[in-house]
PDB file of C-alpha atoms in Angstrom:
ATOM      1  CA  UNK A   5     -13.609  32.375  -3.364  1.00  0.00           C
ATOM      2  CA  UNK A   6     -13.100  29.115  -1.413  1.00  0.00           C
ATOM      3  CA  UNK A   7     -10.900  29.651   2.286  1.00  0.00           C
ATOM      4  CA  UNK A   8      -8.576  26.499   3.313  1.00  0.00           C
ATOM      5  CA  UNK A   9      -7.566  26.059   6.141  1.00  0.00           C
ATOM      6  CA  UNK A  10      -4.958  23.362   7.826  1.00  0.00           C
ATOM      7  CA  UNK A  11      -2.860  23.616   4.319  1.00  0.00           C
ATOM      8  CA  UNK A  12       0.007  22.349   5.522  1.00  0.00           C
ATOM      9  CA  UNK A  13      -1.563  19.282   7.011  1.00  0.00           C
ATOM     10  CA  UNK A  14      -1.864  16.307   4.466  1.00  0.00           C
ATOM     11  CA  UNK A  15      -5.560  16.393   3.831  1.00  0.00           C
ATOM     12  CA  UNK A  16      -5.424  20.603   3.832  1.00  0.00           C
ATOM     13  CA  UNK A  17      -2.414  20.491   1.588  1.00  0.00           C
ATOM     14  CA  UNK A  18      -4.122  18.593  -1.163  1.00  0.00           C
ATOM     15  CA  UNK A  19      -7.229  20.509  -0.905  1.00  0.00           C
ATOM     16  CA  UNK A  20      -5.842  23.398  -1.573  1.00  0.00           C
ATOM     17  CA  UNK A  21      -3.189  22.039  -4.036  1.00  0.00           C
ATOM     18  CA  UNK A  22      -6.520  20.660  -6.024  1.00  0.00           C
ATOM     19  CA  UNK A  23      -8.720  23.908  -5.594  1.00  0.00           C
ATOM     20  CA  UNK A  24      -5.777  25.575  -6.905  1.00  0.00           C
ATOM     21  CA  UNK A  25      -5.401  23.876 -10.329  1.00  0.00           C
ATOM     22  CA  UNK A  26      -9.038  24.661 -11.113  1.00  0.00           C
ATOM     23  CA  UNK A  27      -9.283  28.255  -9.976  1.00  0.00           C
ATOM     24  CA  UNK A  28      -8.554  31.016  -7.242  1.00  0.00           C
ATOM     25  CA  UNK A  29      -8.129  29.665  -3.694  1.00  0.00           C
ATOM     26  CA  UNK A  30      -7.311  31.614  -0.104  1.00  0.00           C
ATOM     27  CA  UNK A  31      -5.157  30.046   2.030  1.00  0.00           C
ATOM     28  CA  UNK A  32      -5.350  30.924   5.995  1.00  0.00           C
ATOM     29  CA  UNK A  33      -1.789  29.882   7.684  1.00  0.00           C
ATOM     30  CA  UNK A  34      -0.293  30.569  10.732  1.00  0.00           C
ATOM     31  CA  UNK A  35       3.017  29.750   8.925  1.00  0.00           C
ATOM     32  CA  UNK A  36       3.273  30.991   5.400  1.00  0.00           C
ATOM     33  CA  UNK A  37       6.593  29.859   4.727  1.00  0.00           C
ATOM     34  CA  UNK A  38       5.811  25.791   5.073  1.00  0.00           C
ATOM     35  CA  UNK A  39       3.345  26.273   2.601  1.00  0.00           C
ATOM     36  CA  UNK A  40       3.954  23.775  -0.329  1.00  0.00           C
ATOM     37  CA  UNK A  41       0.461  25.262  -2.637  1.00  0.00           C
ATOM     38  CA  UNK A  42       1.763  28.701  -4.409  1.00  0.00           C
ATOM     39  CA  UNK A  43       1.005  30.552  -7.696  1.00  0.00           C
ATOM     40  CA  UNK A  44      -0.744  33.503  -9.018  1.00  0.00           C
ATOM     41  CA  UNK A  45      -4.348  32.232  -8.082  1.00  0.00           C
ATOM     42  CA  UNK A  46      -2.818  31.579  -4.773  1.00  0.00           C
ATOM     43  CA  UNK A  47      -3.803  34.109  -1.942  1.00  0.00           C
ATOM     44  CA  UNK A  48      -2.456  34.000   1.946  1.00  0.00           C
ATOM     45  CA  UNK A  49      -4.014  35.542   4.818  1.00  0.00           C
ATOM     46  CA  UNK A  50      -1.677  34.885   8.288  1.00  0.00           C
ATOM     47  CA  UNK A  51      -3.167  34.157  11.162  1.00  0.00           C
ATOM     48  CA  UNK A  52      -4.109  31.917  14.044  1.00  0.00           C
ATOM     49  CA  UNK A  53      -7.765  30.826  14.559  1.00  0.00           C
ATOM     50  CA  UNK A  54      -7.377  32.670  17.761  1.00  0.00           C
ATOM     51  CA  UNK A  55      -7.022  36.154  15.958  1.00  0.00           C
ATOM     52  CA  UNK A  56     -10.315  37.084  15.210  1.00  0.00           C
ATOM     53  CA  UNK A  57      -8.982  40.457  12.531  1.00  0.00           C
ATOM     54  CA  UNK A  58      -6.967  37.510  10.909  1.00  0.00           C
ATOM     55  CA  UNK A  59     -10.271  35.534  10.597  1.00  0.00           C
ATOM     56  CA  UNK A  60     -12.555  38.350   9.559  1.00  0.00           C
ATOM     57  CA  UNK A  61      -9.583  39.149   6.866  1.00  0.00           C
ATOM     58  CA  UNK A  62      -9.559  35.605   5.509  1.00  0.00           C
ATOM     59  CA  UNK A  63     -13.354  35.144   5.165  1.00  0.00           C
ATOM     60  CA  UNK A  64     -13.846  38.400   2.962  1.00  0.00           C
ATOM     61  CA  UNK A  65     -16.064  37.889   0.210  1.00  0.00           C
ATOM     62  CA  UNK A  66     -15.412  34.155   0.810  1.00  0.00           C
ATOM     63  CA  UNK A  67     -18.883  31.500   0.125  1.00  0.00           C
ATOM     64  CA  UNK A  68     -17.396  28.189   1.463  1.00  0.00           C
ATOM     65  CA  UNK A  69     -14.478  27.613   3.838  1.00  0.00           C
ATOM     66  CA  UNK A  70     -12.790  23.908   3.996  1.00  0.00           C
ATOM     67  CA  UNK A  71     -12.222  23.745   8.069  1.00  0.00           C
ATOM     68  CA  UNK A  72      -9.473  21.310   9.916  1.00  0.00           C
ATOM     69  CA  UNK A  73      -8.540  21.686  13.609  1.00  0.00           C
ATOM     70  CA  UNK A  74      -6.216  20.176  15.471  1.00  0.00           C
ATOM     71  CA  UNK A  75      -6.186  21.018  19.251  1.00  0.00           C
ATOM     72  CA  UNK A  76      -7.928  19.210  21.926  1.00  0.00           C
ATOM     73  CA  UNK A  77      -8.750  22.215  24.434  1.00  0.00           C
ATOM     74  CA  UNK A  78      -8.887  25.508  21.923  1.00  0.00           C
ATOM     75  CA  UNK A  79     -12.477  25.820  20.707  1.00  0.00           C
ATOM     76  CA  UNK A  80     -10.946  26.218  16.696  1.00  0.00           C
ATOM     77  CA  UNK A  81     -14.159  25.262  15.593  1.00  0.00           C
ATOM     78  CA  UNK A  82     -16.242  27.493  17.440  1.00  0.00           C
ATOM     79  CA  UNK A  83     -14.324  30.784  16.414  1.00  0.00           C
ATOM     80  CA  UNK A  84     -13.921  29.665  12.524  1.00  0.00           C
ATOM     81  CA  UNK A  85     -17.936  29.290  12.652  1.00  0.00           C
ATOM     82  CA  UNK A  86     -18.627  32.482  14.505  1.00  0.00           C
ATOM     83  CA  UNK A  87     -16.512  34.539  12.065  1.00  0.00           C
ATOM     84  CA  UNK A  88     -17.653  32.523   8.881  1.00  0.00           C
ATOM     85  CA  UNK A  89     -21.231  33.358   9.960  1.00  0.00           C
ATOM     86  CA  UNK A  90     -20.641  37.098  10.502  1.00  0.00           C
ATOM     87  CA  UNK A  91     -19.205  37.412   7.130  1.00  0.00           C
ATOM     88  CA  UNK A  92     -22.038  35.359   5.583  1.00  0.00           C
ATOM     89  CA  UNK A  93     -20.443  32.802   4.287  1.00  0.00           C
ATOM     90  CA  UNK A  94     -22.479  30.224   2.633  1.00  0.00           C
ATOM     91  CA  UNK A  95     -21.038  26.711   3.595  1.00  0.00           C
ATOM     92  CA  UNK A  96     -18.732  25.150   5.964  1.00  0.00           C
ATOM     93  CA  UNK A  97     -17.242  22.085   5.148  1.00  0.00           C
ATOM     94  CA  UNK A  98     -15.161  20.145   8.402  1.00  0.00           C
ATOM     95  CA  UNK A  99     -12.670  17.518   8.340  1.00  0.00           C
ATOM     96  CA  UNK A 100     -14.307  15.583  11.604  1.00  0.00           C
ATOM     97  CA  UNK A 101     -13.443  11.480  12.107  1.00  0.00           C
ATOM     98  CA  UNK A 102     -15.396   8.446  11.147  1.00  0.00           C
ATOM     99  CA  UNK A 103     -16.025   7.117  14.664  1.00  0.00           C
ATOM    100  CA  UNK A 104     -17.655  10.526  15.782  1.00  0.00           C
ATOM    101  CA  UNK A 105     -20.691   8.397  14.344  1.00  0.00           C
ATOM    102  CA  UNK A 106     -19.277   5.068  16.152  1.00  0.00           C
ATOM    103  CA  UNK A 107     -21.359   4.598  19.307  1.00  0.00           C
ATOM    104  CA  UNK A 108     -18.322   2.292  20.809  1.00  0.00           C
ATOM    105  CA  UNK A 109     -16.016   5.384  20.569  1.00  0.00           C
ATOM    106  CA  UNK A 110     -15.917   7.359  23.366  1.00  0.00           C
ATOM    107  CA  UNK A 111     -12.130   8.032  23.973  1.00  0.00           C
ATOM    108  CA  UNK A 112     -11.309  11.272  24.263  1.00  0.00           C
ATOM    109  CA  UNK A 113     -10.179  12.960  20.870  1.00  0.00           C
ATOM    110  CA  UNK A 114     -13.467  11.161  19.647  1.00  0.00           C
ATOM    111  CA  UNK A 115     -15.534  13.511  22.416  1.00  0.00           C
ATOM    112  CA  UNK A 116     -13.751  16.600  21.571  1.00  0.00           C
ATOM    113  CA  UNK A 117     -14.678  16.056  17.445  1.00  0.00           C
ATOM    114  CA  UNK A 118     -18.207  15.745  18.485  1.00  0.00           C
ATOM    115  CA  UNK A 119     -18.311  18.606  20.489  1.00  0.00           C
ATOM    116  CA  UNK A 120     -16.580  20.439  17.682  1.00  0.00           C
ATOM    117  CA  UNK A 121     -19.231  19.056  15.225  1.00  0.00           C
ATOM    118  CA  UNK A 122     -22.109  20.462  17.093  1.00  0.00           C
ATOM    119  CA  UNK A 123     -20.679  23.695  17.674  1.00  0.00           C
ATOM    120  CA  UNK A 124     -20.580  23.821  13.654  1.00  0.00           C
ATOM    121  CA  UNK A 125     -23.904  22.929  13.821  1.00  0.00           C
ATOM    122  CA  UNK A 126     -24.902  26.028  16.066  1.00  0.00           C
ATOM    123  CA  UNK A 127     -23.499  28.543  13.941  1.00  0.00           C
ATOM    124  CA  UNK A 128     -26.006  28.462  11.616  1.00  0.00           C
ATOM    125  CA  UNK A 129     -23.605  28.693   8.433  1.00  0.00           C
ATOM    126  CA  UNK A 130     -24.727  25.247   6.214  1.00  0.00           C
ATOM    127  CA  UNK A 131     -22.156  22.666   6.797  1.00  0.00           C
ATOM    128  CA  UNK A 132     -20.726  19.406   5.658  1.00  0.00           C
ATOM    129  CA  UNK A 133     -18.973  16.926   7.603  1.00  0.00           C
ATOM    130  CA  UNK A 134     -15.935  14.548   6.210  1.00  0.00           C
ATOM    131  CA  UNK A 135     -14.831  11.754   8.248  1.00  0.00           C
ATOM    132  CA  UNK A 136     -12.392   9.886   7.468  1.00  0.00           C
ATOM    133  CA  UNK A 137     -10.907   6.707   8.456  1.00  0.00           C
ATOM    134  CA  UNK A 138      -7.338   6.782   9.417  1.00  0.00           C
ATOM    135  CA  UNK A 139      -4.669   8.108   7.294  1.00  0.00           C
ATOM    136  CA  UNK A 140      -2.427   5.983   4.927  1.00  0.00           C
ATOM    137  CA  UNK A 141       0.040   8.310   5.899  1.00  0.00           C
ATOM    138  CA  UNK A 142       0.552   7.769   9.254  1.00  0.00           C
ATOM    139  CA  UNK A 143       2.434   5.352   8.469  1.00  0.00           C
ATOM    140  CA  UNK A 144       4.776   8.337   7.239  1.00  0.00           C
ATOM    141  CA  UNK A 145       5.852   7.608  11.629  1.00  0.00           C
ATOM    142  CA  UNK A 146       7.350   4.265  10.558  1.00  0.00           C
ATOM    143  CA  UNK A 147       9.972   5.978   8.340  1.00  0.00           C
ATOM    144  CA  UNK A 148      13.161   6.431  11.144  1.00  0.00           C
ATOM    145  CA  UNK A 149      12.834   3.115  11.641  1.00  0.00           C
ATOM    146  CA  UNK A 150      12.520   1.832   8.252  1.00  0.00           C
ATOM    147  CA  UNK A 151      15.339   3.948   7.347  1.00  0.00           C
ATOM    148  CA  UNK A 152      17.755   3.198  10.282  1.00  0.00           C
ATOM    149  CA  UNK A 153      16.823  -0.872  10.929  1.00  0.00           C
ATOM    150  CA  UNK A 154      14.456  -2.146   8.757  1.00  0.00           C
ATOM    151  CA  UNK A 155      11.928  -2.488  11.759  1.00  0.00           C
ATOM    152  CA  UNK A 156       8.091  -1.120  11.739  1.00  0.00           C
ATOM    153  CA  UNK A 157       7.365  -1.156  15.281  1.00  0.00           C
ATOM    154  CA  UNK A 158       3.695  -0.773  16.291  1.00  0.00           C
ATOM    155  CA  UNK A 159       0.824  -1.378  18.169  1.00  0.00           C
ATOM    156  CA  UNK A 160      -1.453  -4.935  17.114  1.00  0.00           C
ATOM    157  CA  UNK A 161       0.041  -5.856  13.986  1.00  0.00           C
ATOM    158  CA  UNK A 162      -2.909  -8.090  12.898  1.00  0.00           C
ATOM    159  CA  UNK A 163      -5.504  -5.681  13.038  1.00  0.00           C
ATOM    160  CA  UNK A 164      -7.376  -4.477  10.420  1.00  0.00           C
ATOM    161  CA  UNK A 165      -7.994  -0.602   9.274  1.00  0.00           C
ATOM    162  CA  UNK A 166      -9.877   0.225   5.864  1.00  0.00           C
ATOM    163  CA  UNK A 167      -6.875   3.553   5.933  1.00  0.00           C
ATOM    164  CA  UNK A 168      -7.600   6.008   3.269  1.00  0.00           C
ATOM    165  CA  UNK A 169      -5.559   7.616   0.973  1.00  0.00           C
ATOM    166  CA  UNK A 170      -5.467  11.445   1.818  1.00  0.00           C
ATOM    167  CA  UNK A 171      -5.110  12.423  -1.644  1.00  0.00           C
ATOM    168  CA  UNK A 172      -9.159  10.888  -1.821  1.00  0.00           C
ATOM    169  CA  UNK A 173     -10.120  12.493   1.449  1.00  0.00           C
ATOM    170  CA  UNK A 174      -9.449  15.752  -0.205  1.00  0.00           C
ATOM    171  CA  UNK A 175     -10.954  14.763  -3.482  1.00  0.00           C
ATOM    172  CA  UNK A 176     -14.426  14.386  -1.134  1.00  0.00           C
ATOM    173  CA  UNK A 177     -13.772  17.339   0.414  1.00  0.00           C
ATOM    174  CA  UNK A 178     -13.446  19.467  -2.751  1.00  0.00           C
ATOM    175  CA  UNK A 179     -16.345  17.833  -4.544  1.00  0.00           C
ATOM    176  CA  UNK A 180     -18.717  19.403  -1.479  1.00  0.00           C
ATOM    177  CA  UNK A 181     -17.160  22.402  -2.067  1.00  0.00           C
ATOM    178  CA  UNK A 182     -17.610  22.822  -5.557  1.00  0.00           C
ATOM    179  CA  UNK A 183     -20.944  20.948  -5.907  1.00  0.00           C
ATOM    180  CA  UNK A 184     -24.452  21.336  -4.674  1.00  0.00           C
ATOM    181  CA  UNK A 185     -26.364  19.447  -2.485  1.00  0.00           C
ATOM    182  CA  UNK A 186     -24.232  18.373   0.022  1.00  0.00           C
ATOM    183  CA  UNK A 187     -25.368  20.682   2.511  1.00  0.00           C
ATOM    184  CA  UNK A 188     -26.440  18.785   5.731  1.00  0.00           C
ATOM    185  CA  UNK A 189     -24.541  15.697   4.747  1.00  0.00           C
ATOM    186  CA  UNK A 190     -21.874  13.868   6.763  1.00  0.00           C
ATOM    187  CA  UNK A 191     -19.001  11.873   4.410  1.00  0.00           C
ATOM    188  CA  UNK A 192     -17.689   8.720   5.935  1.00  0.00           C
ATOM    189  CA  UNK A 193     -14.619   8.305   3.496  1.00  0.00           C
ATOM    190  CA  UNK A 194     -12.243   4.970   3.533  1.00  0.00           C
ATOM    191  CA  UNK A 195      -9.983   3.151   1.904  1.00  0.00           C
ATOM    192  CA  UNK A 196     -10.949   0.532  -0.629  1.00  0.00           C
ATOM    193  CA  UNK A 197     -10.155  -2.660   1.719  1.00  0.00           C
ATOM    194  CA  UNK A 198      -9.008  -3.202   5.626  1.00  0.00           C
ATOM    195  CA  UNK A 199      -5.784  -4.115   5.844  1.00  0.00           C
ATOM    196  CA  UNK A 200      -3.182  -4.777   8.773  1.00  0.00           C
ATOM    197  CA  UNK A 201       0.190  -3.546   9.778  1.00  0.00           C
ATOM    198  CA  UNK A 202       2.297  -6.155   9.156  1.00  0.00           C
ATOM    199  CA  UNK A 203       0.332  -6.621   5.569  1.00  0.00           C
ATOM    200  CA  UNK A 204       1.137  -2.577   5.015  1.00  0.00           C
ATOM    201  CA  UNK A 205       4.704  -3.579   6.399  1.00  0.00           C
ATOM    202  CA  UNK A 206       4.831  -6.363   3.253  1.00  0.00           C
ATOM    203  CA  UNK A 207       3.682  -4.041   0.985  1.00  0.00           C
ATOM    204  CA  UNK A 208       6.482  -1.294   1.938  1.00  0.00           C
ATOM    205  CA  UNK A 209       9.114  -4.181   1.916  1.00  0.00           C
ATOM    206  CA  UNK A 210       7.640  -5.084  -1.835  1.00  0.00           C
ATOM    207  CA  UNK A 211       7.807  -1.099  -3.286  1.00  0.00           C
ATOM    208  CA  UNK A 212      11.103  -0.723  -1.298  1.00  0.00           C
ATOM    209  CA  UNK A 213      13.179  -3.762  -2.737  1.00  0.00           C
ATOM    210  CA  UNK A 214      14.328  -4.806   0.230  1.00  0.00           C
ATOM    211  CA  UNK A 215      13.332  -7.120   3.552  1.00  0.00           C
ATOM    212  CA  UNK A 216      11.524  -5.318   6.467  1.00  0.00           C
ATOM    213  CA  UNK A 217      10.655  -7.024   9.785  1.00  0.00           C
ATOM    214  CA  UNK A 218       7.458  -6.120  12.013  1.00  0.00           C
ATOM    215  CA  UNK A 219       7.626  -5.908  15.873  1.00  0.00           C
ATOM    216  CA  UNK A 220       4.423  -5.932  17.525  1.00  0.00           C
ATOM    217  CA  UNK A 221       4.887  -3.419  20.522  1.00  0.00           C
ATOM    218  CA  UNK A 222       3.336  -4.419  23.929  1.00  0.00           C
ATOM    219  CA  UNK A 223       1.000  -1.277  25.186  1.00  0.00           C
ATOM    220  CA  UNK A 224       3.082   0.246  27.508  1.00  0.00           C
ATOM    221  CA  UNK A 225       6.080   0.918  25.446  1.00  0.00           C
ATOM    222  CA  UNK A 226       3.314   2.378  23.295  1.00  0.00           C
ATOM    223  CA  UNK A 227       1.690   4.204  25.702  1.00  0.00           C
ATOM    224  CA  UNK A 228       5.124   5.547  26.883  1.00  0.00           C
ATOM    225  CA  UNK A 229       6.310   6.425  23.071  1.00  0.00           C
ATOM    226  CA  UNK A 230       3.042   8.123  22.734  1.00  0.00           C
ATOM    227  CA  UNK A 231       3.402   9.864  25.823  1.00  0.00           C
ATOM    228  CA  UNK A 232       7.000  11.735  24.536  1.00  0.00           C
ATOM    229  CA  UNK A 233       4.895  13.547  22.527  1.00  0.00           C
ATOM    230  CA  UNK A 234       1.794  14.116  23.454  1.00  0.00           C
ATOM    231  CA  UNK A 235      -0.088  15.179  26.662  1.00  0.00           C
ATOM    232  CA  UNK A 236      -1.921  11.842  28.425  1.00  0.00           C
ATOM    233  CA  UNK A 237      -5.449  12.320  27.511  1.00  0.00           C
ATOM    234  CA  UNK A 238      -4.492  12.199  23.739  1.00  0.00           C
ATOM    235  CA  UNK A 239      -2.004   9.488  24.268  1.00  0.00           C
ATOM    236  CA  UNK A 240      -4.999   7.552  25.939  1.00  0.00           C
ATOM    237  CA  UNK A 241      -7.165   8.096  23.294  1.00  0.00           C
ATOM    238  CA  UNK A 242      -4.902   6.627  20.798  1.00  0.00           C
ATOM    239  CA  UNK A 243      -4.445   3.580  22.729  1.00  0.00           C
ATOM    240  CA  UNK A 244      -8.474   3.138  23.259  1.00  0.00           C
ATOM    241  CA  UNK A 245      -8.331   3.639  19.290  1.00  0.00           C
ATOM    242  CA  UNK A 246      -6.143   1.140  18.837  1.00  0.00           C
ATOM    243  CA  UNK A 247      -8.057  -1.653  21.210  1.00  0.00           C
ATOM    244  CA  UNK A 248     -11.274  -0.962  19.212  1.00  0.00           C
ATOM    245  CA  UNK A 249      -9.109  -1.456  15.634  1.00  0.00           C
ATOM    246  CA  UNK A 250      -7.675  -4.645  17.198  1.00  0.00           C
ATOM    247  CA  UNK A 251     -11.583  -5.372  18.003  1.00  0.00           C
ATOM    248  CA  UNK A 252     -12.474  -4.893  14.517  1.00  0.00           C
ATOM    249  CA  UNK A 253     -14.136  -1.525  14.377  1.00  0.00           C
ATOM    250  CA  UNK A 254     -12.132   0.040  11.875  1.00  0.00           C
ATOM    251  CA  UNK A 255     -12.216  -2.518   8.598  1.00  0.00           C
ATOM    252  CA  UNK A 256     -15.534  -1.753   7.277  1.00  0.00           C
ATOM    253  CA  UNK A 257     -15.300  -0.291   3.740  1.00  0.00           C
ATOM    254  CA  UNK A 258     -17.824   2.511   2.282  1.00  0.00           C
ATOM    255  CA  UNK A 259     -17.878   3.414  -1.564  1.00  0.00           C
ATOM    256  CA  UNK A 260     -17.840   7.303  -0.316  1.00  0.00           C
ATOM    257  CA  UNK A 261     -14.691   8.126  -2.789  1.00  0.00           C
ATOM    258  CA  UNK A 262     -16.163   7.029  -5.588  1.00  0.00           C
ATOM    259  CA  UNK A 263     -19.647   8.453  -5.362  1.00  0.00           C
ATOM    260  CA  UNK A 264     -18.395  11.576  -5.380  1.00  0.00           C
ATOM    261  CA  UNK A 265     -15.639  11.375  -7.213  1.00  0.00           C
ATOM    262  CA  UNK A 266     -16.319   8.843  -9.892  1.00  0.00           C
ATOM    263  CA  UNK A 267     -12.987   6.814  -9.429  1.00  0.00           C
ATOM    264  CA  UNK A 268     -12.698   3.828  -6.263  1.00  0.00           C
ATOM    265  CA  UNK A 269     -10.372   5.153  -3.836  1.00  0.00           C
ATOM    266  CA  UNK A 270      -6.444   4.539  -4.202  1.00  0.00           C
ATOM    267  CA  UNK A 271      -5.255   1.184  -2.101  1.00  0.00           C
ATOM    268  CA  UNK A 272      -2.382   0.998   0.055  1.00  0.00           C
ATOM    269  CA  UNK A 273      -0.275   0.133  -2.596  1.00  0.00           C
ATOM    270  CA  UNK A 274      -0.472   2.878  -4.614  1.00  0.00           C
ATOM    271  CA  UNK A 275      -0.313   5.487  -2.403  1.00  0.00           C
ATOM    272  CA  UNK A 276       3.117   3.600  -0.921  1.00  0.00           C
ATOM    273  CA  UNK A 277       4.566   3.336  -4.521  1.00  0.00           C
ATOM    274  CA  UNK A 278       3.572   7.367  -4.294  1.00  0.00           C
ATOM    275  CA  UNK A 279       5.742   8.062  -1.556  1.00  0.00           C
ATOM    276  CA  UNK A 280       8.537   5.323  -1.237  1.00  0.00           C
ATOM    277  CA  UNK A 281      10.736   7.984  -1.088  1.00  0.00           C
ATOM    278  CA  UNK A 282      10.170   9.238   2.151  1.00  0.00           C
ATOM    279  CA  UNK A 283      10.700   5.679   3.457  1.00  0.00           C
ATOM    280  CA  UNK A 284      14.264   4.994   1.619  1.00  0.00           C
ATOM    281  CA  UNK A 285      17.575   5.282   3.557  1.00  0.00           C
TER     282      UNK A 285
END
């Protein structure tokens, strides 16, 4: 039995979505109901990483648990270890971030990962790390204005991001938990080229049918968008993210996808073509 967690999340969805189709998969949620992964195979423990009964439920008779956490003070990581060790489960594998092994990052969701890494590390239950690079679908934030104006505002429009699919983040993920050897190991996953926002702009305007404009936002209308949703630390982050993109730090492309996988990893195109809909008025 193989626990997911973050299954509502676009890289825990298709995990478990992919697990699924091949066998029996456990799914802890702290929301059942926006679950998208059913069927008979299909089993659902509720619960919050903070209940420790709900955590001891989910890792019964489990041997590897696919891990994603989200917030920047909860130790997540720390408990999901802890109880994966006391049940003796037999491998750990964590959705982390590609510039946790960046020394130039040092903003503050990049610290936190880190942190959350090595308390994986501690609990003595054999891990593997996936890091990817930034999600094609965050550009899933774009839609209202796409929809409404025609306009993809954002941050740097000329700087380059090797964004990965998260359909092939999960195909990593799944091949470490279904294989052997990949104890120990530490994924950096990408897309299969860099590519900018006003090139990912074109390409929506292309799958769409119809003309899109980009608006290069200065930073402090992004830092103050950014800062309507989330608390300043993480806003920060983003924006120290975004100087080291603009810097270059984010284009370099690794074959990770398709040495574990056996196909390259899907290009921006595709996976736009794949979900045009959500960007349609």
């Amino acid at each position: 039995m193989i626990l997911v967690t973050g299954a509502t999340g676009a890289v825990g969805r298709e995990v478990a979505g992919q697990l699924a189709a091949a066998g029996p998969v456990r799914i802890l949620a702290r929301s059942p109901e926006r679950l998208t992964v059913r069927g008979s195979g299909v089993e659902v423990v509720e619960g919050e990483y903070g209940d420790r009964s709900a955590l001891d439920r989910a890792m019964r008779d489990v041997t590897s648990v696919f891990l994603v956490t989200k917030s920047p003070t909860e130790p997540h990581d720390e408990w999901v270890a802890a109880a994966a060790a006391a049940a003796g489960v037999r491998h750990l594998v964590k959705l982390s971030m590609m510039a946790v092994e960046e020394p130039g990052a040092d903003d503050f969701i990049t610290r936190r990962q880190r942190e959350n890494e090595q308390a994986v590390r501690e609990s003595g239950v054999a891990w593997t790390f996936v890091r990817p690079r930034t999600f094609m679908s965050n550009t899933l934030s774009w839609a209202p204005g796409i929809r409404s104006a025609g306009v993809v505002r954002a941050l740097y429009g000329d700087a380059p991001v090797a964004c990965v699919d998260p359909r092939d983040v999960a195909a990593v993920a799944v091949a470490a938990l279904t294989g052997a050897g990949h104890e120990g190991r530490a994924y950096a996953v990408s897309g299969p080229e860099a590519i900018t926002a006003r090139e990912q702009t074109a390409e929506l305007s292309r799958v769409l049918g119809r003309p899109l404009r980009f608006e290069e936002l200065g930073v402090d209308a992004a830092r103050a968008a950014l800062l309507a949703t989330y608390p300043r630390p993480v806003a920060e982050a983003f924006l120290e993210s975004a100087e080291r993109q603009r810097a270059g730090a984010k284009a370099t492309v690794v074959p990770t996808v398709e040495e574990l996988t056996g196909r390259p990893a899907r290009p921006f195109r595709i996976w736009s073509a794949d979900h045009a809909d959500a960007f349609s008025a």
